[in-house]
Amino acid sequence: MPKQYLNYINGKWVTAVSRKTFKSLNPANTKDIVGIFPRSDARDVDHAVRAAKKAFSKWKAIPAPKRGELLFEVAELLRKRKTKLGDLVTREMGKVKKEGHGDVQEAVDMAYYMAAEGRRLHGQTMPSELRNKSIRTVREPVGVFALITPWNFPVAIPAWKIFPALVCGNTVVFKPSNYTAACAAEFVSLFDEIGIPPGVLNLVHGYGSEAGEALINHNGLNGISFTGSSAVGRHVAEIVAPKFIKHCLEMGGKNVVIVMDDADIDLAVDGCIWAGFGTTGQRCTAASRVVIHKKVYNTFREKFVKRARKLKIGNGLKKGIEMGPLINEDAVKKVEKYIDIAKKRDKVRMLCGGKRHTQGECKYGHFFQPTIYDNVKPKHVIACEEIFGPVVALMKADNFEHAIKIANGVEYGLSSAIFTRDVNRAEYAARALEAGIVYINTATIGAEIQAPFGGVKRTGNGHREAGGIGGALETYTEMKVITIDYSGKIQKAQIQED
Ligand code: UN1
């Protein structure tokens, strides 16, 4: 029997008002039902937002180091449950076991990091132009934050948002993807276990079109953080921007790896296999374009295709499997749509893959072969649009400048990488690439949580996740300026006295 899960509102586990439910399935074997969840609507969302609002003043009043200590307890539990929760990530989301465990590890890292931020949360002091007057800044929580997360990092991305939001003194309504609702529920249950005060963290399960839509439309929010597609991100912005509430949007990517003629080719191949086909290409940081210097194009292509063909596809819980399934049937159809466009409209040559993988046990899952295209041009659709699957476009560059031009010729700007042994070129590329993240001699994926994470152009709207000051803490706090004039006079800044 699949496990029955509930919403978590005001410190209690409750059903949806409608009593309706939905299921989440194992994408490697859709006969395996992972869990049954409340299908929430506007009424459940309203209960959760009210609970978060009610809890806010008390939570805000707890000193930040003490809030951090509570989060530290969650970090300890999370670390102890890593194997169990990591296996669940693989079962519900499909990424291979090592990556499932890595997903939880990223959350553990974030938990400890943000718990300790409770003892920092620094402001600044600045000198006044007047005597006997001091100026400083302090960080204050924003209020009730709605956190809407995708399925591709079912524990890590919620952790990126929940830990900084809470340590800064905000209260939260968390709406995870319906595809990875069990991971979200197990994660939230850790906060319940350590006794987080009621209403501080609320979990509402459901569909984006129902619970998600109700949440972004709720008038009780002070902030919202969303990770997902650019289309949905735009919709969120259209709804919340007129209300002037903080909205941090983390969206798509069309990330690039540049391979220069002086690169260590085997290293570059390794990096591109990991960045292109790790997590079955379903990372917003995945490298779906590889721009290769013409002198090494053929060598790289041969080695890369050979490696991709050998990747072992299957249920990620099994030993030796290197690539799991796509998340659902829609994702497979989306990849197939791009394969059709590449063939019929852009007439690009496919080097390998292009089909569903249905051998043996895989017939009950959403598996797809690693797919590589040859000599793709910047105008081709597969070089411009985010596919979110195991599809990589190889592109040829005449020289370094040309490679940078191709790299920057897309509407997204999250992650990027260059393989070269020339330190000057590496530094030049690091400055010239239009992206929030640049890697030198390594893959585009695997950002560490202590660094700010986010992108430019269509990828984001100017906020950063993760990291401390200059990163997530900016999103989850409002800066307040406090000035004390201890001169006993009304001194006038900027005014010249007669
Ligand atoms: C995402 O795909 O939305 O840098 C996040 C990485 C991971 C996070 C990816 N740490 O690939």
Short mmCIF file of C-alpha atoms and ligand atoms in Angstrom, two decimals:
data_model
loop_
_atom_site.label_atom_id
_atom_site.label_comp_id
_atom_site.label_asym_id
_atom_site.label_seq_id
_atom_site.Cartn_x
_atom_site.Cartn_y
_atom_site.Cartn_z
CA MET A 1 0.00 0.00 0.00
CA PRO A 2 1.42 3.41 -0.91
CA LYS A 3 1.94 5.77 2.00
CA GLN A 4 -0.79 8.36 2.60
CA TYR A 5 0.57 11.85 3.20
CA LEU A 6 -1.08 14.98 4.58
CA ASN A 7 -0.64 18.74 4.45
CA TYR A 8 1.21 20.33 7.37
CA ILE A 9 -0.61 23.45 8.50
CA ASN A 10 -0.20 25.27 11.80
CA GLY A 11 1.79 22.38 13.26
CA LYS A 12 -0.80 19.73 12.38
CA TRP A 13 -1.00 17.07 9.67
CA VAL A 14 -4.31 17.59 7.88
CA THR A 15 -6.20 16.43 4.78
CA ALA A 16 -7.26 18.82 2.04
CA VAL A 17 -10.62 20.48 2.69
CA SER A 18 -11.96 18.83 -0.50
CA ARG A 19 -10.62 15.44 0.70
CA LYS A 20 -9.45 14.89 -2.87
CA THR A 21 -6.08 13.26 -3.45
CA PHE A 22 -3.41 12.72 -6.11
CA LYS A 23 -0.57 10.23 -6.51
CA SER A 24 3.12 10.43 -7.21
CA LEU A 25 4.69 7.67 -9.27
CA ASN A 26 8.16 6.24 -9.66
CA PRO A 27 9.32 7.47 -13.08
CA ALA A 28 11.49 4.36 -13.51
CA ASN A 29 8.45 2.14 -13.03
CA THR A 30 5.09 3.84 -13.10
CA LYS A 31 3.41 0.79 -11.54
CA ASP A 32 5.12 1.78 -8.30
CA ILE A 33 2.97 4.39 -6.53
CA VAL A 34 5.21 6.34 -4.17
CA GLY A 35 2.54 8.15 -2.19
CA ILE A 36 -0.97 9.58 -2.05
CA PHE A 37 -1.33 13.27 -1.20
CA PRO A 38 -3.98 15.88 -0.46
CA ARG A 39 -5.08 17.73 -3.59
CA SER A 40 -5.26 21.17 -2.06
CA ASP A 41 -7.14 24.20 -3.31
CA ALA A 42 -7.55 27.86 -2.34
CA ARG A 43 -9.12 26.95 1.03
CA ASP A 44 -6.11 24.92 2.18
CA VAL A 45 -3.76 27.60 0.91
CA ASP A 46 -5.71 30.21 2.84
CA HIS A 47 -5.41 28.19 6.07
CA ALA A 48 -1.68 27.86 5.54
CA VAL A 49 -1.09 31.55 4.78
CA ARG A 50 -3.15 32.57 7.81
CA ALA A 51 -1.19 30.19 10.02
CA ALA A 52 2.09 31.61 8.70
CA LYS A 53 0.87 35.16 9.28
CA LYS A 54 -0.16 34.38 12.83
CA ALA A 55 3.17 32.72 13.62
CA PHE A 56 5.28 35.53 12.14
CA SER A 57 5.55 38.01 15.03
CA LYS A 58 6.60 35.34 17.54
CA TRP A 59 9.08 33.70 15.18
CA LYS A 60 10.58 37.06 14.26
CA ALA A 61 11.02 37.85 17.97
CA ILE A 62 13.17 34.74 18.57
CA PRO A 63 16.81 35.85 18.36
CA ALA A 64 18.35 34.76 15.06
CA PRO A 65 21.06 32.60 16.74
CA LYS A 66 18.28 30.67 18.52
CA ARG A 67 16.37 30.20 15.27
CA GLY A 68 19.66 28.93 13.88
CA GLU A 69 19.98 26.41 16.72
CA LEU A 70 16.59 24.92 15.80
CA LEU A 71 17.72 24.62 12.19
CA PHE A 72 20.90 22.97 13.37
CA GLU A 73 18.76 20.22 14.90
CA VAL A 74 17.06 19.72 11.54
CA ALA A 75 20.51 19.55 9.90
CA GLU A 76 21.54 16.77 12.30
CA LEU A 77 18.40 14.76 11.58
CA LEU A 78 18.73 15.28 7.85
CA ARG A 79 22.32 14.04 7.92
CA LYS A 80 21.26 10.92 9.81
CA ARG A 81 18.41 10.21 7.36
CA LYS A 82 20.52 10.86 4.25
CA THR A 83 20.45 7.29 2.94
CA LYS A 84 16.74 6.78 3.46
CA LEU A 85 15.74 10.14 2.06
CA GLY A 86 18.31 9.87 -0.77
CA ASP A 87 16.83 6.55 -1.85
CA LEU A 88 13.39 8.13 -1.82
CA VAL A 89 14.68 10.93 -4.07
CA THR A 90 15.76 8.27 -6.58
CA ARG A 91 12.50 6.37 -6.30
CA GLU A 92 10.29 9.42 -6.72
CA MET A 93 12.37 11.62 -9.05
CA GLY A 94 14.46 9.04 -10.93
CA LYS A 95 18.01 10.41 -10.64
CA VAL A 96 20.57 7.69 -9.91
CA LYS A 97 21.25 6.72 -6.31
CA LYS A 98 24.52 8.63 -5.93
CA GLU A 99 22.80 11.75 -7.20
CA GLY A 100 19.76 11.13 -4.99
CA HIS A 101 22.07 11.05 -2.00
CA GLY A 102 23.89 14.12 -3.35
CA ASP A 103 20.56 15.94 -3.50
CA VAL A 104 20.11 15.34 0.24
CA GLN A 105 23.75 16.21 0.91
CA GLU A 106 23.21 19.58 -0.74
CA ALA A 107 20.32 20.13 1.69
CA VAL A 108 22.49 19.06 4.64
CA ASP A 109 25.16 21.54 3.56
CA MET A 110 22.59 24.29 3.29
CA ALA A 111 21.07 23.41 6.65
CA TYR A 112 24.37 23.72 8.56
CA TYR A 113 25.38 26.80 6.62
CA MET A 114 22.13 28.64 7.25
CA ALA A 115 21.91 27.48 10.89
CA ALA A 116 25.24 29.25 11.44
CA GLU A 117 24.05 32.36 9.58
CA GLY A 118 21.82 32.91 12.60
CA ARG A 119 24.96 34.08 14.39
CA ARG A 120 25.96 36.39 11.57
CA LEU A 121 23.13 38.05 9.62
CA HIS A 122 25.44 41.02 9.47
CA GLY A 123 24.45 44.57 8.84
CA GLN A 124 26.88 47.43 8.24
CA THR A 125 27.93 50.63 9.93
CA MET A 126 28.81 53.74 8.00
CA PRO A 127 30.20 57.10 9.07
CA SER A 128 27.96 60.14 9.22
CA GLU A 129 28.94 63.49 7.72
CA LEU A 130 27.78 65.06 10.99
CA ARG A 131 29.35 64.89 14.42
CA ASN A 132 27.77 62.78 17.18
CA LYS A 133 25.60 60.82 14.80
CA SER A 134 25.80 57.12 13.90
CA ILE A 135 24.29 55.11 11.06
CA ARG A 136 23.89 51.35 10.77
CA THR A 137 21.87 48.78 8.89
CA VAL A 138 20.04 45.79 10.34
CA ARG A 139 18.37 42.91 8.55
CA GLU A 140 14.70 42.27 9.19
CA PRO A 141 12.52 39.42 7.93
CA VAL A 142 10.19 40.10 5.04
CA GLY A 143 7.13 38.29 6.44
CA VAL A 144 5.20 35.38 4.96
CA PHE A 145 7.11 33.73 2.12
CA ALA A 146 5.56 31.39 -0.45
CA LEU A 147 8.13 28.87 -1.67
CA ILE A 148 7.31 27.01 -4.88
CA THR A 149 9.76 24.32 -5.91
CA PRO A 150 10.32 21.97 -8.87
CA TRP A 151 10.80 18.21 -8.95
CA ASN A 152 14.40 18.00 -10.23
CA PHE A 153 16.02 18.67 -6.83
CA PRO A 154 13.24 17.52 -4.55
CA VAL A 155 15.11 18.06 -1.28
CA ALA A 156 17.97 20.42 -2.20
CA ILE A 157 15.88 23.20 -3.74
CA PRO A 158 13.33 23.26 -0.90
CA ALA A 159 16.32 23.40 1.47
CA TRP A 160 17.84 26.31 -0.50
CA LYS A 161 14.69 28.26 0.18
CA ILE A 162 13.35 27.04 3.54
CA PHE A 163 16.55 27.31 5.61
CA PRO A 164 17.47 30.89 4.69
CA ALA A 165 13.83 31.99 4.85
CA LEU A 166 13.47 30.63 8.38
CA VAL A 167 16.81 31.71 9.80
CA CYS A 168 16.04 35.25 8.66
CA GLY A 169 12.79 35.16 10.64
CA ASN A 170 10.23 34.69 7.88
CA THR A 171 7.41 32.18 8.06
CA VAL A 172 6.74 29.91 5.13
CA VAL A 173 4.08 28.31 2.98
CA PHE A 174 5.81 25.63 0.95
CA LYS A 175 4.19 24.20 -2.18
CA PRO A 176 6.40 21.49 -3.70
CA SER A 177 6.00 19.91 -7.11
CA ASN A 178 3.27 17.26 -7.17
CA TYR A 179 5.78 14.90 -8.84
CA THR A 180 8.03 14.81 -5.78
CA ALA A 181 5.56 15.37 -2.98
CA ALA A 182 6.80 12.45 -0.83
CA CYS A 183 10.33 13.87 -0.68
CA ALA A 184 8.89 17.24 0.35
CA ALA A 185 6.68 15.67 3.03
CA GLU A 186 9.50 13.59 4.52
CA PHE A 187 11.71 16.67 4.55
CA VAL A 188 9.08 18.82 6.30
CA SER A 189 8.44 16.05 8.84
CA LEU A 190 11.97 16.64 10.17
CA PHE A 191 11.00 20.18 11.17
CA ASP A 192 7.94 18.77 12.91
CA GLU A 193 10.12 16.24 14.70
CA ILE A 194 12.41 18.88 16.19
CA GLY A 195 9.37 20.89 17.29
CA ILE A 196 9.36 23.90 14.99
CA PRO A 197 6.67 26.26 16.40
CA PRO A 198 3.23 25.84 14.75
CA GLY A 199 2.66 27.92 11.64
CA VAL A 200 6.35 28.73 11.04
CA LEU A 201 6.62 26.18 8.21
CA ASN A 202 3.49 25.04 6.41
CA LEU A 203 3.29 22.49 3.61
CA VAL A 204 0.51 22.48 1.04
CA HIS A 205 0.49 19.71 -1.56
CA GLY A 206 -1.25 19.96 -4.88
CA TYR A 207 -1.13 20.88 -8.52
CA GLY A 208 0.44 24.06 -9.79
CA SER A 209 -2.80 25.01 -11.53
CA GLU A 210 -4.79 24.69 -8.29
CA ALA A 211 -2.80 25.04 -5.04
CA GLY A 212 0.07 26.88 -6.78
CA GLU A 213 -2.25 29.31 -8.51
CA ALA A 214 -4.17 29.97 -5.28
CA LEU A 215 -0.92 30.58 -3.44
CA ILE A 216 0.54 33.13 -5.84
CA ASN A 217 -2.80 34.94 -5.85
CA HIS A 218 -3.13 35.08 -2.07
CA ASN A 219 -3.05 38.61 -0.69
CA GLY A 220 -1.41 37.57 2.57
CA LEU A 221 2.06 37.05 1.08
CA ASN A 222 5.06 39.34 1.57
CA GLY A 223 7.46 37.41 -0.61
CA ILE A 224 7.65 34.57 -3.06
CA SER A 225 10.50 32.41 -4.28
CA PHE A 226 9.93 30.24 -7.31
CA THR A 227 12.12 27.81 -9.22
CA GLY A 228 10.79 26.41 -12.49
CA SER A 229 10.23 27.29 -16.13
CA SER A 230 10.52 30.80 -17.54
CA ALA A 231 6.90 30.59 -18.73
CA VAL A 232 5.55 29.92 -15.24
CA GLY A 233 8.03 32.40 -13.75
CA ARG A 234 6.64 35.12 -16.00
CA HIS A 235 3.12 34.22 -14.92
CA VAL A 236 4.14 34.48 -11.24
CA ALA A 237 5.73 37.89 -11.89
CA GLU A 238 2.64 39.16 -13.69
CA ILE A 239 0.52 38.33 -10.69
CA VAL A 240 2.77 39.45 -7.86
CA ALA A 241 4.69 42.40 -9.35
CA PRO A 242 1.69 44.79 -9.23
CA LYS A 243 1.44 44.04 -5.51
CA PHE A 244 5.09 45.09 -5.09
CA ILE A 245 6.02 42.01 -3.10
CA LYS A 246 9.47 40.51 -3.29
CA HIS A 247 9.66 37.83 -5.92
CA CYS A 248 12.75 35.78 -6.55
CA LEU A 249 12.50 33.81 -9.80
CA GLU A 250 14.95 31.08 -10.73
CA MET A 251 14.24 29.79 -14.21
CA GLY A 252 15.62 28.10 -17.28
CA GLY A 253 19.03 27.68 -18.82
CA LYS A 254 20.67 26.84 -22.13
CA ASN A 255 24.09 26.34 -20.66
CA VAL A 256 27.26 26.03 -22.65
CA VAL A 257 30.65 24.37 -22.43
CA ILE A 258 33.41 25.81 -24.63
CA VAL A 259 36.19 23.38 -25.57
CA MET A 260 39.28 25.19 -26.86
CA ASP A 261 41.98 23.71 -29.11
CA ASP A 262 44.45 23.61 -26.20
CA ALA A 263 42.03 21.82 -23.83
CA ASP A 264 42.61 18.46 -22.21
CA ILE A 265 40.09 16.68 -24.44
CA ASP A 266 39.49 13.68 -22.18
CA LEU A 267 38.80 16.00 -19.27
CA ALA A 268 36.39 18.02 -21.42
CA VAL A 269 34.61 14.84 -22.56
CA ASP A 270 34.22 13.75 -18.94
CA GLY A 271 32.84 17.16 -17.99
CA CYS A 272 30.39 17.22 -20.90
CA ILE A 273 29.09 13.70 -20.19
CA TRP A 274 28.46 14.69 -16.57
CA ALA A 275 26.92 18.07 -17.40
CA GLY A 276 24.91 16.85 -20.41
CA PHE A 277 23.56 13.54 -19.16
CA GLY A 278 23.86 13.71 -15.37
CA THR A 279 20.34 13.88 -13.87
CA THR A 280 19.24 12.90 -17.41
CA GLY A 281 19.85 16.50 -18.46
CA GLN A 282 17.16 17.68 -16.06
CA ARG A 283 19.15 20.34 -14.24
CA CYS A 284 18.75 24.02 -14.90
CA THR A 285 22.57 23.99 -14.97
CA ALA A 286 22.82 21.10 -17.49
CA ALA A 287 25.07 21.73 -20.50
CA SER A 288 22.94 21.24 -23.61
CA ARG A 289 25.43 23.03 -25.91
CA VAL A 290 29.10 22.23 -26.42
CA VAL A 291 30.99 24.75 -28.55
CA ILE A 292 34.20 23.19 -29.82
CA HIS A 293 37.17 24.77 -31.55
CA LYS A 294 37.27 23.48 -35.15
CA LYS A 295 40.79 22.06 -34.72
CA VAL A 296 39.64 19.59 -32.06
CA TYR A 297 36.01 19.18 -33.14
CA ASN A 298 36.31 15.74 -34.72
CA THR A 299 38.43 14.30 -31.90
CA PHE A 300 36.05 15.58 -29.25
CA ARG A 301 32.97 14.39 -31.16
CA GLU A 302 34.30 10.86 -31.55
CA LYS A 303 35.21 10.44 -27.90
CA PHE A 304 32.03 12.11 -26.62
CA VAL A 305 29.65 10.01 -28.73
CA LYS A 306 31.50 6.84 -27.80
CA ARG A 307 31.11 7.59 -24.09
CA ALA A 308 27.44 8.61 -24.39
CA ARG A 309 26.57 5.38 -26.23
CA LYS A 310 28.00 3.36 -23.35
CA LEU A 311 25.99 5.05 -20.59
CA LYS A 312 24.00 2.46 -18.64
CA ILE A 313 20.35 3.48 -18.53
CA GLY A 314 17.91 2.07 -15.98
CA ASN A 315 16.41 2.24 -12.52
CA GLY A 316 18.72 4.50 -10.55
CA LEU A 317 18.41 2.39 -7.42
CA LYS A 318 20.31 -0.41 -9.15
CA LYS A 319 24.07 -0.65 -8.99
CA GLY A 320 26.03 0.53 -11.99
CA ILE A 321 23.23 2.57 -13.54
CA GLU A 322 24.50 5.89 -14.85
CA MET A 323 21.37 7.55 -16.19
CA GLY A 324 17.81 7.32 -14.87
CA PRO A 325 14.48 8.19 -16.50
CA LEU A 326 12.87 11.49 -17.36
CA ILE A 327 10.32 12.65 -14.81
CA ASN A 328 7.09 11.87 -16.70
CA GLU A 329 5.42 11.23 -20.03
CA ASP A 330 5.13 14.96 -20.77
CA ALA A 331 8.90 15.29 -20.42
CA VAL A 332 9.44 12.44 -22.89
CA LYS A 333 6.99 14.05 -25.33
CA LYS A 334 8.79 17.37 -24.99
CA VAL A 335 12.12 15.75 -25.88
CA GLU A 336 10.47 13.97 -28.81
CA LYS A 337 9.04 17.27 -30.01
CA TYR A 338 12.56 18.76 -30.20
CA ILE A 339 13.89 15.67 -31.93
CA ASP A 340 11.19 16.09 -34.52
CA ILE A 341 12.01 19.78 -35.01
CA ALA A 342 15.74 18.98 -35.34
CA LYS A 343 14.99 16.42 -38.01
CA LYS A 344 12.24 18.06 -40.03
CA ARG A 345 12.73 21.77 -39.64
CA ASP A 346 16.43 22.27 -38.94
CA LYS A 347 17.63 19.06 -40.63
CA VAL A 348 20.44 18.48 -38.16
CA ARG A 349 22.40 15.23 -38.16
CA MET A 350 21.84 13.02 -35.13
CA LEU A 351 24.94 11.18 -33.94
CA CYS A 352 23.30 8.88 -31.39
CA GLY A 353 20.11 8.34 -29.40
CA GLY A 354 16.83 9.97 -30.36
CA LYS A 355 14.54 7.26 -29.05
CA ARG A 356 12.78 6.09 -25.93
CA HIS A 357 14.65 3.36 -24.11
CA THR A 358 12.21 0.53 -23.46
CA GLN A 359 14.37 -2.53 -22.99
CA GLY A 360 13.48 -5.05 -20.28
CA GLU A 361 12.19 -3.46 -17.07
CA CYS A 362 12.58 -0.03 -18.60
CA LYS A 363 9.33 -0.45 -20.51
CA TYR A 364 7.38 0.78 -17.46
CA GLY A 365 9.46 3.94 -17.10
CA HIS A 366 10.11 7.22 -18.91
CA PHE A 367 13.57 6.39 -20.24
CA PHE A 368 15.23 8.13 -23.14
CA GLN A 369 18.54 7.52 -24.90
CA PRO A 370 21.39 10.02 -24.62
CA THR A 371 21.11 12.05 -27.81
CA ILE A 372 23.79 14.10 -29.56
CA TYR A 373 23.55 16.37 -32.60
CA ASP A 374 26.37 17.25 -34.97
CA ASN A 375 27.35 20.68 -36.25
CA VAL A 376 24.37 22.53 -34.82
CA LYS A 377 24.08 26.19 -35.80
CA PRO A 378 23.08 29.02 -33.45
CA LYS A 379 19.79 29.55 -35.34
CA HIS A 380 18.65 25.95 -34.85
CA VAL A 381 15.88 25.49 -32.31
CA ILE A 382 17.79 22.86 -30.29
CA ALA A 383 20.57 25.41 -29.81
CA CYS A 384 18.19 28.03 -28.41
CA GLU A 385 15.45 26.43 -26.33
CA GLU A 386 15.70 24.57 -23.05
CA ILE A 387 14.86 20.89 -23.65
CA PHE A 388 15.44 19.60 -20.09
CA GLY A 389 16.43 16.15 -21.24
CA PRO A 390 19.49 14.15 -22.38
CA VAL A 391 20.03 16.08 -25.59
CA VAL A 392 23.33 17.81 -26.42
CA ALA A 393 24.07 20.02 -29.43
CA LEU A 394 27.68 20.06 -30.66
CA MET A 395 28.63 23.36 -32.30
CA LYS A 396 31.78 24.30 -34.19
CA ALA A 397 33.71 27.54 -33.55
CA ASP A 398 36.39 29.10 -35.79
CA ASN A 399 38.23 30.71 -32.90
CA PHE A 400 37.90 31.94 -29.32
CA GLU A 401 35.90 35.09 -30.14
CA HIS A 402 33.52 33.07 -32.28
CA ALA A 403 33.04 30.57 -29.42
CA ILE A 404 32.15 33.36 -26.99
CA LYS A 405 29.74 34.85 -29.51
CA ILE A 406 27.94 31.51 -29.94
CA ALA A 407 27.96 30.94 -26.17
CA ASN A 408 26.30 34.32 -25.52
CA GLY A 409 23.84 34.03 -28.39
CA VAL A 410 20.95 32.65 -26.32
CA GLU A 411 18.27 34.22 -24.18
CA TYR A 412 19.33 32.43 -21.00
CA GLY A 413 22.36 32.96 -18.78
CA LEU A 414 22.71 30.58 -15.85
CA SER A 415 25.83 28.42 -16.04
CA SER A 416 28.77 28.17 -18.43
CA ALA A 417 32.18 26.51 -18.67
CA ILE A 418 35.39 26.66 -20.66
CA PHE A 419 38.06 24.01 -21.05
CA THR A 420 41.43 25.57 -21.88
CA ARG A 421 44.98 25.49 -20.55
CA ASP A 422 45.54 29.16 -21.36
CA VAL A 423 45.06 31.19 -18.17
CA ASN A 424 44.57 34.46 -20.04
CA ARG A 425 41.84 33.01 -22.21
CA ALA A 426 40.18 31.43 -19.19
CA GLU A 427 40.08 34.77 -17.40
CA TYR A 428 38.88 36.59 -20.50
CA ALA A 429 36.09 34.03 -20.96
CA ALA A 430 35.14 34.26 -17.29
CA ARG A 431 34.48 37.97 -17.78
CA ALA A 432 32.94 37.74 -21.26
CA LEU A 433 30.44 34.92 -20.71
CA GLU A 434 26.93 36.22 -20.06
CA ALA A 435 26.03 33.92 -17.17
CA GLY A 436 25.63 33.97 -13.42
CA ILE A 437 28.07 31.09 -13.05
CA VAL A 438 31.32 30.32 -14.93
CA TYR A 439 33.42 27.19 -14.50
CA ILE A 440 37.00 26.84 -15.73
CA ASN A 441 38.07 23.30 -16.64
CA THR A 442 35.05 21.64 -15.07
CA ALA A 443 31.38 20.96 -15.78
CA THR A 444 28.49 23.46 -15.64
CA ILE A 445 26.74 21.58 -12.85
CA GLY A 446 27.40 21.03 -9.16
CA ALA A 447 27.29 24.52 -7.66
CA GLU A 448 28.18 24.56 -3.96
CA ILE A 449 25.72 26.13 -1.56
CA GLN A 450 28.05 28.73 -0.03
CA ALA A 451 28.25 30.57 -3.35
CA PRO A 452 25.38 32.70 -4.70
CA PHE A 453 23.41 30.81 -7.36
CA GLY A 454 21.42 32.38 -10.15
CA GLY A 455 21.57 33.74 -13.64
CA VAL A 456 21.16 36.67 -15.97
CA LYS A 457 18.86 37.32 -18.95
CA ARG A 458 15.78 35.07 -18.98
CA THR A 459 17.15 32.85 -16.23
CA GLY A 460 16.33 35.12 -13.34
CA ASN A 461 15.10 38.50 -12.20
CA GLY A 462 18.16 39.71 -10.35
CA HIS A 463 18.03 37.66 -7.16
CA ARG A 464 20.37 34.92 -6.01
CA GLU A 465 19.73 31.71 -4.12
CA ALA A 466 22.21 30.08 -1.76
CA GLY A 467 25.28 31.93 -0.51
CA GLY A 468 25.05 34.26 2.45
CA ILE A 469 25.36 38.03 2.21
CA GLY A 470 25.17 38.92 -1.48
CA GLY A 471 23.10 35.76 -1.95
CA ALA A 472 20.03 34.29 -0.30
CA LEU A 473 20.16 36.58 2.73
CA GLU A 474 19.38 39.53 0.47
CA THR A 475 16.25 37.78 -0.75
CA TYR A 476 14.94 36.83 2.66
CA THR A 477 15.63 40.07 4.53
CA GLU A 478 14.76 43.71 4.22
CA MET A 479 17.52 46.14 5.01
CA LYS A 480 16.65 48.77 7.61
CA VAL A 481 18.78 51.85 8.22
CA ILE A 482 18.94 53.07 11.83
CA THR A 483 20.36 56.51 12.53
CA ILE A 484 21.03 57.92 16.01
CA ASP A 485 21.82 61.57 16.51
CA TYR A 486 23.23 61.86 20.01
CA SER A 487 24.23 65.54 19.69
CA GLY A 488 21.05 66.78 21.36
CA LYS A 489 20.48 69.11 18.40
CA ILE A 490 18.56 68.76 15.15
CA GLN A 491 21.54 68.60 12.82
CA LYS A 492 20.71 68.97 9.14
CA ALA A 493 22.46 66.72 6.65
CA GLN A 494 23.26 68.31 3.27
CA ILE A 495 22.23 71.79 4.49
CA GLN A 496 24.80 74.53 4.60
CA GLU A 497 24.32 76.65 7.76
CA ASP A 498 24.45 80.49 7.29
C1 UN1 B 1 18.72 23.15 -10.64
O1 UN1 B 1 18.87 22.36 -11.55
O2 UN1 B 1 17.66 23.82 -10.56
O3 UN1 B 1 24.60 23.35 -9.64
C2 UN1 B 1 19.67 23.32 -9.52
C3 UN1 B 1 23.89 22.34 -9.69
C4 UN1 B 1 23.08 21.95 -8.48
C5 UN1 B 1 21.78 22.66 -8.44
C6 UN1 B 1 20.99 22.65 -9.70
N1 UN1 B 1 23.85 22.27 -7.30
O4 UN1 B 1 23.85 21.65 -10.68
#
